[in-house]
Coordinates of N, CA and C in Angstrom, one line a residue:
M1 N -28.9 6.7 66.8 CA -28.0 7.8 67.1 C -27.0 7.3 68.2
V2 N -25.8 7.3 67.9 CA -24.8 6.9 68.9 C -24.4 8.2 69.7
V3 N -24.5 8.1 71.0 CA -24.2 9.2 71.8 C -23.1 8.8 72.8
A4 N -22.1 9.7 73.0 CA -21.1 9.4 74.0 C -21.1 10.6 75.0
V5 N -20.7 10.4 76.2 CA -20.5 11.4 77.2 C -19.1 11.6 77.5
R6 N -18.6 12.8 77.5 CA -17.2 13.1 77.7 C -17.0 14.4 78.5
P7 N -15.8 14.7 79.0 CA -15.7 15.9 79.7 C -15.9 17.1 78.8
M8 N -16.4 18.2 79.3 CA -16.6 19.4 78.6 C -15.3 20.2 78.5
G9 N -15.0 20.7 77.3 CA -13.8 21.5 77.2 C -14.0 22.8 76.5
V10 N -13.0 23.7 76.5 CA -13.2 25.0 75.9 C -13.6 24.9 74.4
E11 N -13.3 23.8 73.8 CA -13.7 23.6 72.4 C -15.2 23.5 72.2
D12 N -15.9 23.2 73.3 CA -17.3 23.0 73.3 C -18.1 24.3 73.7
A13 N -17.3 25.4 74.0 CA -17.9 26.6 74.5 C -19.1 27.1 73.6
E14 N -18.9 27.3 72.4 CA -19.9 27.9 71.5 C -21.2 27.0 71.5
Q15 N -21.0 25.7 71.3 CA -22.2 24.8 71.3 C -22.9 24.7 72.6
V16 N -22.1 24.7 73.7 CA -22.7 24.6 75.1 C -23.5 25.9 75.3
L17 N -23.0 27.0 75.0 CA -23.7 28.3 75.3 C -24.9 28.5 74.4
R18 N -24.8 27.9 73.1 CA -25.9 28.0 72.2 C -27.1 27.1 72.8
I19 N -26.8 25.9 73.3 CA -27.8 25.1 73.9 C -28.4 25.7 75.1
Y20 N -27.5 26.3 75.9 CA -28.0 27.0 77.1 C -29.0 28.1 76.7
Q21 N -28.6 28.9 75.8 CA -29.5 30.0 75.4 C -30.8 29.5 74.8
A22 N -30.8 28.4 74.1 CA -32.0 27.8 73.5 C -32.9 27.4 74.7
G23 N -32.4 26.8 75.7 CA -33.1 26.5 76.9 C -33.7 27.7 77.6
L24 N -32.9 28.7 77.7 CA -33.4 30.0 78.3 C -34.5 30.6 77.5
D25 N -34.4 30.6 76.2 CA -35.4 31.1 75.3 C -36.7 30.4 75.4
G26 N -36.7 29.1 75.8 CA -37.9 28.4 76.0 C -38.8 28.9 77.1
G27 N -38.2 29.6 78.1 CA -38.9 30.2 79.2 C -39.1 29.4 80.4
D28 N -38.8 28.1 80.4 CA -39.1 27.3 81.6 C -37.9 26.6 82.1
A29 N -36.7 27.1 81.8 CA -35.4 26.4 82.2 C -34.8 27.1 83.4
S30 N -34.9 28.4 83.5 CA -34.1 29.1 84.5 C -34.6 30.5 84.7
F31 N -34.3 31.1 85.8 CA -34.6 32.5 85.9 C -33.7 33.4 85.0
E32 N -32.6 32.9 84.7 CA -31.7 33.6 83.8 C -32.3 33.8 82.4
T33 N -32.0 34.8 81.7 CA -32.6 35.0 80.4 C -31.5 35.1 79.3
V34 N -30.2 35.3 79.7 CA -29.1 35.3 78.7 C -28.0 34.4 79.2
A35 N -27.5 33.6 78.4 CA -26.4 32.7 78.7 C -25.2 33.6 79.1
P36 N -24.4 33.2 80.0 CA -23.2 33.9 80.4 C -22.1 33.8 79.4
S37 N -21.0 34.6 79.6 CA -19.8 34.4 78.8 C -19.2 33.1 79.2
W38 N -18.3 32.6 78.3 CA -17.7 31.3 78.6 C -16.9 31.4 79.9
A39 N -16.2 32.5 80.1 CA -15.4 32.7 81.3 C -16.3 32.7 82.6
A40 N -17.4 33.3 82.5 CA -18.3 33.3 83.7 C -18.9 31.9 83.9
F41 N -19.2 31.2 82.8 CA -19.7 29.8 82.8 C -18.7 28.9 83.6
E42 N -17.5 29.0 83.1 CA -16.4 28.1 83.7 C -16.2 28.5 85.2
A43 N -16.2 29.8 85.5 CA -15.8 30.2 86.8 C -16.9 29.7 87.8
G44 N -18.1 29.6 87.4 CA -19.2 29.2 88.4 C -19.4 27.7 88.5
R45 N -18.7 26.9 87.8 CA -19.0 25.4 87.8 C -17.7 24.6 88.1
L46 N -17.9 23.5 88.8 CA -16.7 22.7 89.1 C -16.2 22.0 87.9
P47 N -14.9 22.1 87.6 CA -14.3 21.6 86.4 C -14.4 20.0 86.3
A48 N -14.4 19.3 87.4 CA -14.4 17.9 87.3 C -15.8 17.3 87.0
H49 N -16.8 18.1 87.0 CA -18.2 17.6 86.8 C -18.9 18.5 85.7
R50 N -18.2 18.8 84.7 CA -18.8 19.5 83.5 C -18.7 18.5 82.3
L51 N -19.8 18.0 81.9 CA -19.8 16.9 80.9 C -20.7 17.3 79.7
V52 N -20.4 16.8 78.5 CA -21.2 17.0 77.3 C -21.5 15.6 76.7
A53 N -22.7 15.6 76.1 CA -23.1 14.4 75.3 C -22.9 14.8 73.8
V54 N -22.2 13.9 73.1 CA -21.9 14.2 71.7 C -22.3 13.1 70.8
D55 N -22.6 13.4 69.5 CA -22.9 12.4 68.6 C -21.6 11.9 67.9
G56 N -21.7 11.1 66.9 CA -20.5 10.6 66.2 C -19.7 11.6 65.5
D57 N -20.2 12.8 65.2 CA -19.5 13.9 64.6 C -19.0 14.9 65.6
D58 N -19.1 14.5 66.9 CA -18.7 15.4 68.0 C -19.5 16.7 68.1
T59 N -20.7 16.6 67.6 CA -21.7 17.7 67.8 C -22.2 17.6 69.2
V60 N -22.2 18.6 70.0 CA -22.8 18.6 71.4 C -24.3 18.6 71.3
L61 N -24.8 17.5 72.0 CA -26.3 17.3 72.0 C -26.9 17.8 73.3
G62 N -26.0 18.0 74.3 CA -26.5 18.4 75.7 C -25.3 18.5 76.6
W63 N -25.5 19.1 77.7 CA -24.5 19.3 78.7 C -25.1 19.2 80.1
V64 N -24.2 18.9 81.1 CA -24.5 18.9 82.5 C -23.3 19.5 83.3
A65 N -23.6 20.2 84.3 CA -22.5 20.8 85.1 C -23.0 21.1 86.5
V66 N -22.1 21.2 87.5 CA -22.5 21.5 88.8 C -21.7 22.7 89.4
A67 N -22.4 23.3 90.4 CA -21.8 24.4 91.1 C -21.9 24.0 92.6
P68 N -20.9 24.4 93.4 CA -21.0 24.2 94.8 C -22.2 25.0 95.4
T69 N -22.9 24.5 96.4 CA -24.0 25.2 97.0 C -23.5 26.2 98.0
S70 N -22.3 26.0 98.5 CA -21.8 26.8 99.6 C -20.3 26.7 99.7
T71 N -19.6 27.7 100.2 CA -18.2 27.6 100.4 C -17.8 27.0 101.8
R72 N -18.8 26.7 102.6 CA -18.6 26.2 103.9 C -18.2 24.7 103.8
A73 N -17.2 24.3 104.5 CA -16.7 22.9 104.5 C -17.8 21.8 104.7
V74 N -18.7 22.1 105.6 CA -19.7 21.1 105.9 C -20.6 20.8 104.7
Y75 N -20.7 21.7 103.7 CA -21.5 21.4 102.5 C -20.6 21.0 101.3
A76 N -19.4 20.6 101.5 CA -18.5 20.2 100.4 C -19.0 19.1 99.5
G77 N -19.9 18.3 100.1 CA -20.5 17.2 99.3 C -21.8 17.4 98.8
V78 N -22.2 18.7 98.6 CA -23.5 19.1 98.1 C -23.3 20.0 96.9
V79 N -23.9 19.7 95.8 CA -23.8 20.5 94.6 C -25.1 20.8 94.0
E80 N -25.2 21.8 93.2 CA -26.4 22.1 92.4 C -26.1 21.9 91.0
H81 N -26.9 21.3 90.3 CA -26.6 21.0 88.9 C -27.6 21.6 87.9
S82 N -27.1 21.7 86.7 CA -28.0 22.1 85.5 C -27.8 21.1 84.4
V83 N -28.8 20.8 83.7 CA -28.7 19.9 82.6 C -29.6 20.5 81.4
Y84 N -29.0 20.6 80.2 CA -29.6 21.2 79.1 C -29.4 20.3 77.9
V85 N -30.4 20.1 77.1 CA -30.4 19.3 75.9 C -30.8 20.1 74.7
A86 N -30.0 20.0 73.6 CA -30.3 20.7 72.4 C -31.7 20.4 71.9
P87 N -32.5 21.3 71.4 CA -33.8 21.0 71.0 C -34.0 19.8 70.0
P88 N -33.1 19.7 69.0 CA -33.2 18.5 68.1 C -33.0 17.1 68.8
A89 N -32.3 17.2 70.0 CA -32.0 15.9 70.7 C -33.0 15.6 71.8
L90 N -34.0 16.5 72.0 CA -34.9 16.2 73.1 C -35.7 14.9 72.9
G91 N -35.9 14.2 74.0 CA -36.7 12.9 73.9 C -35.9 11.7 73.4
R92 N -34.6 11.9 73.3 CA -33.7 10.8 72.7 C -32.8 10.2 73.8
G93 N -33.1 10.5 75.0 CA -32.3 9.8 76.1 C -31.0 10.6 76.5
V94 N -30.7 11.7 75.9 CA -29.5 12.5 76.1 C -29.5 13.0 77.6
G95 N -30.5 13.5 78.1 CA -30.6 14.0 79.5 C -30.3 12.8 80.4
R96 N -30.9 11.7 80.2 CA -30.7 10.5 81.0 C -29.2 10.1 81.1
L97 N -28.6 10.1 79.9 CA -27.2 9.7 79.8 C -26.3 10.7 80.6
L98 N -26.6 12.0 80.4 CA -25.9 13.0 81.1 C -26.0 12.9 82.6
L99 N -27.3 12.7 83.1 CA -27.5 12.6 84.6 C -26.8 11.4 85.1
A100 N -26.8 10.3 84.4 CA -26.1 9.0 84.8 C -24.6 9.3 84.9
A101 N -24.1 9.9 83.9 CA -22.6 10.2 84.0 C -22.3 11.2 85.1
L102 N -23.2 12.2 85.4 CA -22.9 13.1 86.4 C -23.0 12.4 87.8
I103 N -23.9 11.5 88.0 CA -24.0 10.8 89.2 C -22.8 9.9 89.4
G104 N -22.3 9.3 88.4 CA -21.0 8.5 88.5 C -19.9 9.4 88.9
S105 N -19.8 10.5 88.2 CA -18.7 11.5 88.5 C -18.7 12.1 89.9
T106 N -19.9 12.5 90.3 CA -20.0 13.1 91.7 C -19.8 12.0 92.8
E107 N -20.3 10.8 92.6 CA -20.1 9.8 93.6 C -18.7 9.4 93.7
A108 N -18.0 9.3 92.6 CA -16.5 9.0 92.7 C -15.7 10.1 93.4
A109 N -16.3 11.3 93.4 CA -15.6 12.4 94.1 C -16.1 12.6 95.6
G110 N -17.0 11.7 96.0 CA -17.4 11.8 97.4 C -18.6 12.8 97.6
I111 N -19.2 13.2 96.6 CA -20.3 14.1 96.7 C -21.6 13.3 97.0
W112 N -22.3 13.7 98.1 CA -23.4 12.9 98.5 C -24.8 13.4 98.1
T113 N -24.9 14.7 97.7 CA -26.2 15.3 97.4 C -26.0 16.1 96.1
I114 N -26.9 15.8 95.1 CA -27.0 16.7 94.0 C -28.4 17.3 94.1
Q115 N -28.5 18.6 93.9 CA -29.8 19.2 94.0 C -30.0 20.1 92.8
S116 N -31.3 20.5 92.6 CA -31.6 21.4 91.5 C -33.0 22.0 91.8
G117 N -33.2 23.2 91.2 CA -34.5 23.8 91.2 C -35.1 23.8 89.8
V118 N -36.3 23.3 89.7 CA -37.0 23.2 88.4 C -38.3 23.9 88.4
F119 N -38.6 24.7 87.4 CA -40.0 25.3 87.3 C -41.0 24.1 87.2
P120 N -42.1 24.2 87.9 CA -43.1 23.2 87.8 C -43.7 22.9 86.4
E121 N -43.6 23.9 85.6 CA -44.1 23.8 84.2 C -43.2 22.9 83.4
N122 N -42.0 22.8 83.8 CA -41.0 22.0 83.1 C -41.2 20.5 83.4
T123 N -42.3 19.9 83.0 CA -42.7 18.6 83.3 C -41.7 17.5 82.8
A124 N -41.1 17.8 81.6 CA -40.1 16.9 81.0 C -38.9 16.8 81.9
S125 N -38.4 17.9 82.5 CA -37.3 17.9 83.4 C -37.6 17.2 84.7
L126 N -38.8 17.4 85.2 CA -39.2 16.8 86.4 C -39.3 15.3 86.3
A127 N -39.8 14.8 85.1 CA -39.9 13.4 84.9 C -38.5 12.8 84.7
L128 N -37.6 13.5 84.0 CA -36.2 13.0 83.8 C -35.5 12.8 85.2
H129 N -35.7 13.8 86.0 CA -35.0 13.7 87.3 C -35.6 12.6 88.2
E130 N -36.9 12.4 88.1 CA -37.5 11.3 88.9 C -36.9 10.0 88.4
R131 N -36.8 9.8 87.1 CA -36.3 8.6 86.6 C -34.8 8.4 87.0
A132 N -34.1 9.5 87.3 CA -32.7 9.4 87.7 C -32.5 9.3 89.2
G133 N -33.6 9.1 89.9 CA -33.5 8.9 91.3 C -33.6 10.2 92.2
F134 N -34.0 11.3 91.6 CA -34.2 12.5 92.4 C -35.6 12.5 93.0
R135 N -35.7 13.2 94.1 CA -37.0 13.3 94.8 C -37.3 14.7 95.0
V136 N -38.6 15.0 95.1 CA -39.1 16.4 95.4 C -38.9 16.6 96.9
I137 N -38.2 17.7 97.2 CA -38.1 18.1 98.6 C -39.2 19.0 99.0
G138 N -39.7 19.9 98.0 CA -40.7 20.8 98.3 C -40.8 21.8 97.1
V139 N -41.7 22.8 97.3 CA -41.9 23.8 96.3 C -41.6 25.1 97.0
R140 N -40.7 25.9 96.4 CA -40.4 27.2 96.9 C -41.4 28.2 96.1
E141 N -42.4 28.6 96.8 CA -43.5 29.4 96.1 C -43.1 30.8 95.9
R142 N -43.4 31.3 94.7 CA -43.1 32.7 94.4 C -41.7 33.1 94.8
I143 N -40.7 32.3 94.5 CA -39.3 32.6 94.9 C -38.6 33.7 94.1
G144 N -39.1 33.9 92.9 CA -38.5 34.9 92.1 C -39.4 35.3 90.9
R145 N -39.1 36.5 90.4 CA -39.8 37.0 89.2 C -39.1 36.7 87.9
H146 N -39.8 36.3 86.9 CA -39.2 35.9 85.7 C -40.2 36.4 84.6
H147 N -39.6 37.2 83.7 CA -40.5 37.8 82.6 C -41.7 38.5 83.2
G148 N -41.5 39.2 84.3 CA -42.6 40.0 84.9 C -43.6 39.2 85.7
R149 N -43.4 37.9 86.0 CA -44.3 37.2 86.8 C -43.6 36.4 87.9
W150 N -44.3 36.2 89.0 CA -43.7 35.3 90.1 C -43.7 33.9 89.6
R151 N -42.6 33.2 90.0 CA -42.5 31.8 89.6 C -42.2 30.9 90.8
D152 N -42.8 29.7 90.8 CA -42.5 28.7 91.8 C -41.3 27.9 91.3
V153 N -40.6 27.2 92.2 CA -39.5 26.3 91.9 C -39.7 25.1 92.7
V154 N -39.6 23.9 92.0 CA -39.6 22.6 92.7 C -38.2 22.3 93.0
L155 N -37.9 22.1 94.3 CA -36.6 21.8 94.8 C -36.4 20.2 94.8
L156 N -35.4 19.8 94.0 CA -35.2 18.3 93.9 C -33.8 18.0 94.5
E157 N -33.7 16.7 94.9 CA -32.4 16.3 95.3 C -32.2 14.8 95.1
R158 N -31.0 14.4 94.9 CA -30.6 13.0 94.8 C -29.5 12.8 95.9
R159 N -29.9 11.9 96.8 CA -28.9 11.5 97.9 C -28.2 10.2 97.4
S160 N -26.9 10.2 97.4 CA -26.2 9.1 97.0 C -26.3 7.9 98.0
P161 N -26.7 6.7 97.5 CA -26.6 5.6 98.4 C -25.2 5.0 98.6
A162 N -24.3 5.5 97.7 CA -22.9 5.0 97.7 C -22.0 5.8 98.6
V163 N -22.3 7.1 98.8 CA -21.4 7.9 99.6 C -22.0 8.1 100.9
A164 N -21.3 7.7 101.9 CA -21.8 7.8 103.3 C -21.2 9.0 104.1

């Protein structure tokens, strides 16, 4: 399978949101339960760092995007990311390609920290992030309720060795 990573565009909206919803339906991707509208999705994420992985037919296999963690200037180089892979593409290296492209994109923009929160049960995501150079900062215990139960979140970060 040939996979390419390119910027996400409005033409990808339907596929991106479908992949997002599939991840949410799995129960271990996010506290969210319903994918947002495309307008809300775009409004909450930085345009320069929204990427999709596509196959030779331009079918979206996965996506990655970042949001600023704060509006304070001191945190301008810190973002929080999400990465989702379509169920049929799981285990095929799509997530690895997306994270590598995101790291390149953010480092080129002077972003020094990418962070994320992952449910501890999402072992595939934790392994993917470890392989991409993320480290565990800690566990936020019982940080929120999801489907009626308290959930922990593993806080991950990747500090850029290239951005000082």
